[in-house]
Coordinates of C-alpha atoms and ligand atoms in Angstrom, one line a residue:
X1 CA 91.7 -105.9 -65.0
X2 CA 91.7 -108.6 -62.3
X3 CA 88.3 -110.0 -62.0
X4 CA 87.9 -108.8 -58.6
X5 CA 89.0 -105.1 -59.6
X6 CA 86.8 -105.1 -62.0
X7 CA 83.9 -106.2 -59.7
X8 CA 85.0 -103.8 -57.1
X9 CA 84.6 -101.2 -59.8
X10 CA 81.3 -101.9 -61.4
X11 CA 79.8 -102.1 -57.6
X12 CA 81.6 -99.2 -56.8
X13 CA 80.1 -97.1 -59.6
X14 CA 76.2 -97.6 -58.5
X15 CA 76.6 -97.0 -54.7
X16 CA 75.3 -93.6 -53.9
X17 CA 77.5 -90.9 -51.3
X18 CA 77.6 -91.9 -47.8
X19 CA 77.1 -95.9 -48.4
X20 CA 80.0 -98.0 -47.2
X21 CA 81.0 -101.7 -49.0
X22 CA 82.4 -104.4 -46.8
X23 CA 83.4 -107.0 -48.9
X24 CA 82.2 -110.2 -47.8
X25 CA 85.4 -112.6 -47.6
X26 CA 84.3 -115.4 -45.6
X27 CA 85.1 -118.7 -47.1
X28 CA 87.9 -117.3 -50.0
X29 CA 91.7 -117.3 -49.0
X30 CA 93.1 -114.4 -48.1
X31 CA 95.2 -114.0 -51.7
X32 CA 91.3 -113.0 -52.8
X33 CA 90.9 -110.5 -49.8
X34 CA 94.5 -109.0 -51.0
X35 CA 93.7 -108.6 -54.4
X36 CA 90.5 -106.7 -52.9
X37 CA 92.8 -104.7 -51.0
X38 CA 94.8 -103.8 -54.2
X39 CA 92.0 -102.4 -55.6
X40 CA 91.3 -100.3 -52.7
X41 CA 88.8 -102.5 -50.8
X42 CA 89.3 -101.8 -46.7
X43 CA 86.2 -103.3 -45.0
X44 CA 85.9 -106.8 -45.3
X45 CA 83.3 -109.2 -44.0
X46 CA 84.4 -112.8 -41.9
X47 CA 81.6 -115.2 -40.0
X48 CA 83.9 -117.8 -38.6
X49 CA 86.5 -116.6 -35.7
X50 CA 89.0 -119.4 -37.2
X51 CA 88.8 -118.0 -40.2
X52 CA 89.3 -114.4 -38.9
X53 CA 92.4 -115.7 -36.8
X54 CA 94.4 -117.2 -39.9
X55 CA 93.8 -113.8 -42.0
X56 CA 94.1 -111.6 -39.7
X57 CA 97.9 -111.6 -39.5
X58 CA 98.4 -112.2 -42.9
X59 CA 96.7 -109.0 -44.0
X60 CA 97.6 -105.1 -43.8
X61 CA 97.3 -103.6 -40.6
X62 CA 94.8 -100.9 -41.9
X63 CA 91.8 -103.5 -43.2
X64 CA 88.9 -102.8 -41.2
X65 CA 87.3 -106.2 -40.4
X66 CA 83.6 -106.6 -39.6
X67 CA 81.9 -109.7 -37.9
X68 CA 78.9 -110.7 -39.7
X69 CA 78.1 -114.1 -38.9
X70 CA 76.5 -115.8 -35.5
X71 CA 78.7 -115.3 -32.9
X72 CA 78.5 -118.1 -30.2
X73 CA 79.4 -116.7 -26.7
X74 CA 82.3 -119.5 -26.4
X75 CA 84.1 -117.5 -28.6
X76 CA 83.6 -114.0 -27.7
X77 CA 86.6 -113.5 -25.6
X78 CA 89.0 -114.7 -28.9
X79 CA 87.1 -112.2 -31.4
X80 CA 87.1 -109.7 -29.3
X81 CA 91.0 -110.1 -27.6
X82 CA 92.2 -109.8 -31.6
X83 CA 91.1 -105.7 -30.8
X84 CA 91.0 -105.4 -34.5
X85 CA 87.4 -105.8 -35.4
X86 CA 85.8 -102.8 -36.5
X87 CA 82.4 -103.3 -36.2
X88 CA 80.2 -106.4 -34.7
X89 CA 77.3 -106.9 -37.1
X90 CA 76.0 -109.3 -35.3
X91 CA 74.9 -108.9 -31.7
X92 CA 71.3 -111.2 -31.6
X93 CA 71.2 -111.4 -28.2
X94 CA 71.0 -109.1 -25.4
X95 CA 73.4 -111.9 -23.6
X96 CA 75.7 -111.8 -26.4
X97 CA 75.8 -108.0 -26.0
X98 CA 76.5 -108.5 -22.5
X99 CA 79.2 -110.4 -22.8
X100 CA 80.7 -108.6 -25.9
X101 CA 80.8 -105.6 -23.1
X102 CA 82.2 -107.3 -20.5
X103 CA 85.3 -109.0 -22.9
X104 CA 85.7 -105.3 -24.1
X105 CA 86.4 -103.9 -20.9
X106 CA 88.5 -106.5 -20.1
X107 CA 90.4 -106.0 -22.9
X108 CA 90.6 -102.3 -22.5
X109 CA 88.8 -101.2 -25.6
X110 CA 85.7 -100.1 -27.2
X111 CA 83.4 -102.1 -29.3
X112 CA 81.5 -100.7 -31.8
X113 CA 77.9 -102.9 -32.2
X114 CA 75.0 -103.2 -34.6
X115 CA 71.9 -105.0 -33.2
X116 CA 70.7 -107.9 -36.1
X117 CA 67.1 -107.7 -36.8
X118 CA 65.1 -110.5 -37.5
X119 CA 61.9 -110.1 -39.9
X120 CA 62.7 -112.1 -43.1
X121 CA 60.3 -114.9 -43.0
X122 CA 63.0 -117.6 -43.2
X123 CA 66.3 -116.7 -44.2
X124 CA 67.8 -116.9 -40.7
X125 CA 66.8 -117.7 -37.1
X126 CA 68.8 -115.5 -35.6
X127 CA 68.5 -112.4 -34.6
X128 CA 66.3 -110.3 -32.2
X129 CA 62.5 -109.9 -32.8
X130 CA 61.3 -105.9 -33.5
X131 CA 59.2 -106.2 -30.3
X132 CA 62.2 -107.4 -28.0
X133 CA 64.4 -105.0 -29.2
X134 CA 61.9 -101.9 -29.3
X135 CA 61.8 -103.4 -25.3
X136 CA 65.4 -103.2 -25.3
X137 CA 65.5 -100.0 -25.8
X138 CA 62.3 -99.1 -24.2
X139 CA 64.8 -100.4 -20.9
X140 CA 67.5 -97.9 -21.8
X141 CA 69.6 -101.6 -22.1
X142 CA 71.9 -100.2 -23.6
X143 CA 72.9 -97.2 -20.9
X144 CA 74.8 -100.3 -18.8
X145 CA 77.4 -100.4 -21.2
X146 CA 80.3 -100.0 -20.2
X147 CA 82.8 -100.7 -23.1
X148 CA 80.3 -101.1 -25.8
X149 CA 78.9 -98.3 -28.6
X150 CA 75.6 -99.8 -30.6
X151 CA 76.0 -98.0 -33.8
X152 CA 72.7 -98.9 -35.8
X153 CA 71.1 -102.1 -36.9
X154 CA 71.6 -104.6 -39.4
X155 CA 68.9 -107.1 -40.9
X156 CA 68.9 -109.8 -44.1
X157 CA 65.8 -110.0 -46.4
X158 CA 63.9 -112.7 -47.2
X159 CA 65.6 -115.1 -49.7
X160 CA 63.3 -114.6 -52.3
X161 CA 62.4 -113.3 -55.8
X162 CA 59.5 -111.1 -54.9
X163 CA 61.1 -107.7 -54.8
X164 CA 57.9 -106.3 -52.8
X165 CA 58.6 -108.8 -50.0
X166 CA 61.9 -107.5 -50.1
X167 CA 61.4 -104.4 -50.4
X168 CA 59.1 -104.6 -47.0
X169 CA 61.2 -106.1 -45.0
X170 CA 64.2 -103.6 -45.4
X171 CA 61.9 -100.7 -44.6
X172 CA 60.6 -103.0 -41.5
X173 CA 64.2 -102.4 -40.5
X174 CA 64.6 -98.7 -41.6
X175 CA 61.4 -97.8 -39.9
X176 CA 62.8 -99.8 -36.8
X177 CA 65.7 -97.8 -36.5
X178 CA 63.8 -94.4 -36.6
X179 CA 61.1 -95.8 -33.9
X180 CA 64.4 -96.9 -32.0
X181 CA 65.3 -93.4 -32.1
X182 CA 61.6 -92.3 -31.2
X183 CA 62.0 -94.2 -28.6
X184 CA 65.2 -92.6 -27.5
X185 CA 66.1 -89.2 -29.2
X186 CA 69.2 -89.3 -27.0
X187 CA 70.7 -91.6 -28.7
X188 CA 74.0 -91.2 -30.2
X189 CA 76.1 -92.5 -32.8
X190 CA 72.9 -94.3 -34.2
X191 CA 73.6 -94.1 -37.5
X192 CA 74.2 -97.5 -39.2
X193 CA 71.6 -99.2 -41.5
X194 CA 74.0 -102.6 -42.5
X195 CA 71.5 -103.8 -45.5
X196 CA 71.9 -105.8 -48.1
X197 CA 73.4 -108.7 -49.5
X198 CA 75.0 -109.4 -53.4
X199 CA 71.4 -110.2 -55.1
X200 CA 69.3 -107.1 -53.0
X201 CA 71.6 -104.2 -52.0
X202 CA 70.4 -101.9 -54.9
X203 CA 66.4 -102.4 -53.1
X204 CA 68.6 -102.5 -49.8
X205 CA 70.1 -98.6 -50.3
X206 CA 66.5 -97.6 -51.6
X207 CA 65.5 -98.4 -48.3
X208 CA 67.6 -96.5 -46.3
X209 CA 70.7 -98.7 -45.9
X210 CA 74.1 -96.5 -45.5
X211 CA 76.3 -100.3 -45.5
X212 CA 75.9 -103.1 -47.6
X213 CA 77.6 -106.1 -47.2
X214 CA 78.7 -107.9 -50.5
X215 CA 80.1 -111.2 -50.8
X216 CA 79.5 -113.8 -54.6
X217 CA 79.1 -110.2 -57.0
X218 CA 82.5 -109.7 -55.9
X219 CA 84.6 -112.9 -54.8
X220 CA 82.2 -115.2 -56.8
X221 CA 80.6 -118.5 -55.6
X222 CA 81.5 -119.6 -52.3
X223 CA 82.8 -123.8 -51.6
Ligands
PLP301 C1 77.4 -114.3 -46.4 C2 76.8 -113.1 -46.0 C3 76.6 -111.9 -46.8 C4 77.1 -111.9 -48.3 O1 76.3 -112.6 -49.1 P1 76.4 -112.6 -50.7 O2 75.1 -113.2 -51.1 O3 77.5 -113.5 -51.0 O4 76.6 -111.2 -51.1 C5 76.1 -110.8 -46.3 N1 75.6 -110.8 -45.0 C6 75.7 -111.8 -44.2 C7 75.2 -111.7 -42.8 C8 76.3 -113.0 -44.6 O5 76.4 -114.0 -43.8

């Protein structure tokens, strides 16, 4: 079996009911993502907008293609005029959200969301704070929308080897999402816990997470 099959496979095996893979692509050529796609893989996960133009087209029509990475509001209009991204991991901004709505409507179609979370102690300086989105919400921000669904929240760990620091921050996140929903028990659609990377998914689903996004256990190192 192909090495990335086989990967596939073995990940496959340990992921409890209900908890989705993307496949995190970004930096392998798209012969990789098809051999992926051979095996059965459907969501995979891009960070770079030039890199999602160039595979796009050269892919099956029925990959479901998430944005993970930072997305700078230059380039909002291109992601989002390609109307084939399934999900937006990434919103760390309530201006980025703003103008992911607006390109949406523009473009006539719906995005679906996930607001990133930032409580790992260094791994990333993006995303928002769990005060400023608990304010967010606190606003009803998100009843303005007009093209836009936020479907749940994704966070990273902190890049370390203490599993209880880990294991904290993704039920920081978890418990976010259930105070979110305190917050507003109206609601809907709320569902998505994106946690977990190749080195912490198994702590990640423990935790709550219902997506985990998966890139070196299954492509292998990135250059
Ligand atoms: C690159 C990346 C991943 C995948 O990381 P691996 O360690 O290769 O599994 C997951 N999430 C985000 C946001 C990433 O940028």
């Amino acid at each position: 079996m192909p090495a990335i099959a086989e990967a596939l496979r073995d990940i496959r095996s340990t992921l409890p009911q209900g908890v989705e893979l993307v496949a995190v692509s970004k930096f392998h050529p798209a012969e990789a993502i098809a051999e992926a796609y051979q095996a059965g893989q459907r969501a995979f996960g891009e960070s770079r907008i030039q890199e999602l133009l160039v595979k796009i087209p050269a892919l099956p029509e029925d990959i479901r293609w998430h944005f993970i990475g930072h997305l700078q509001t230059n380039k909002v209009r291109q992601l989002v005029a390609t109307r084939r991204i399934a999900l937006i991991e990434s919103i760390d901004s309530e201006r980025l959200l703003r103008l992911v709505d607006a390109e949406s409507e523009r473009a006539g179609i719906v995005s679906k969301v996930l607001m990133q979370v930032h409580v790992a102690r260094e791994e990333t300086k993006f995303g928002f704070l769990p005060e400023e989105l608990l304010d967010f919400f606190r606003n009803r921000g998100f009843e303005t929308l007009k093209a836009t669904h936020i479907c749940g929240l994704m966070g990273m760990a902190s890049n370390t080897d203490d599993t209880a620091r880990i294991e904290a921050d993704f039920k920081a996140i978890a418990d976010l999402r259930k105070e979110i929903l305190d917050i507003c028990p109206d609601l809907r659609g709320f569902d998505t816990l994106s946690m977990g990377m190749s080195h912490d998914y198994p702590i990640a689903i423990k935790a709550g997470a219902n997506l985990v996004r998966v890139g070196t256990a299954i492509f292998g190192d990135r250059f």
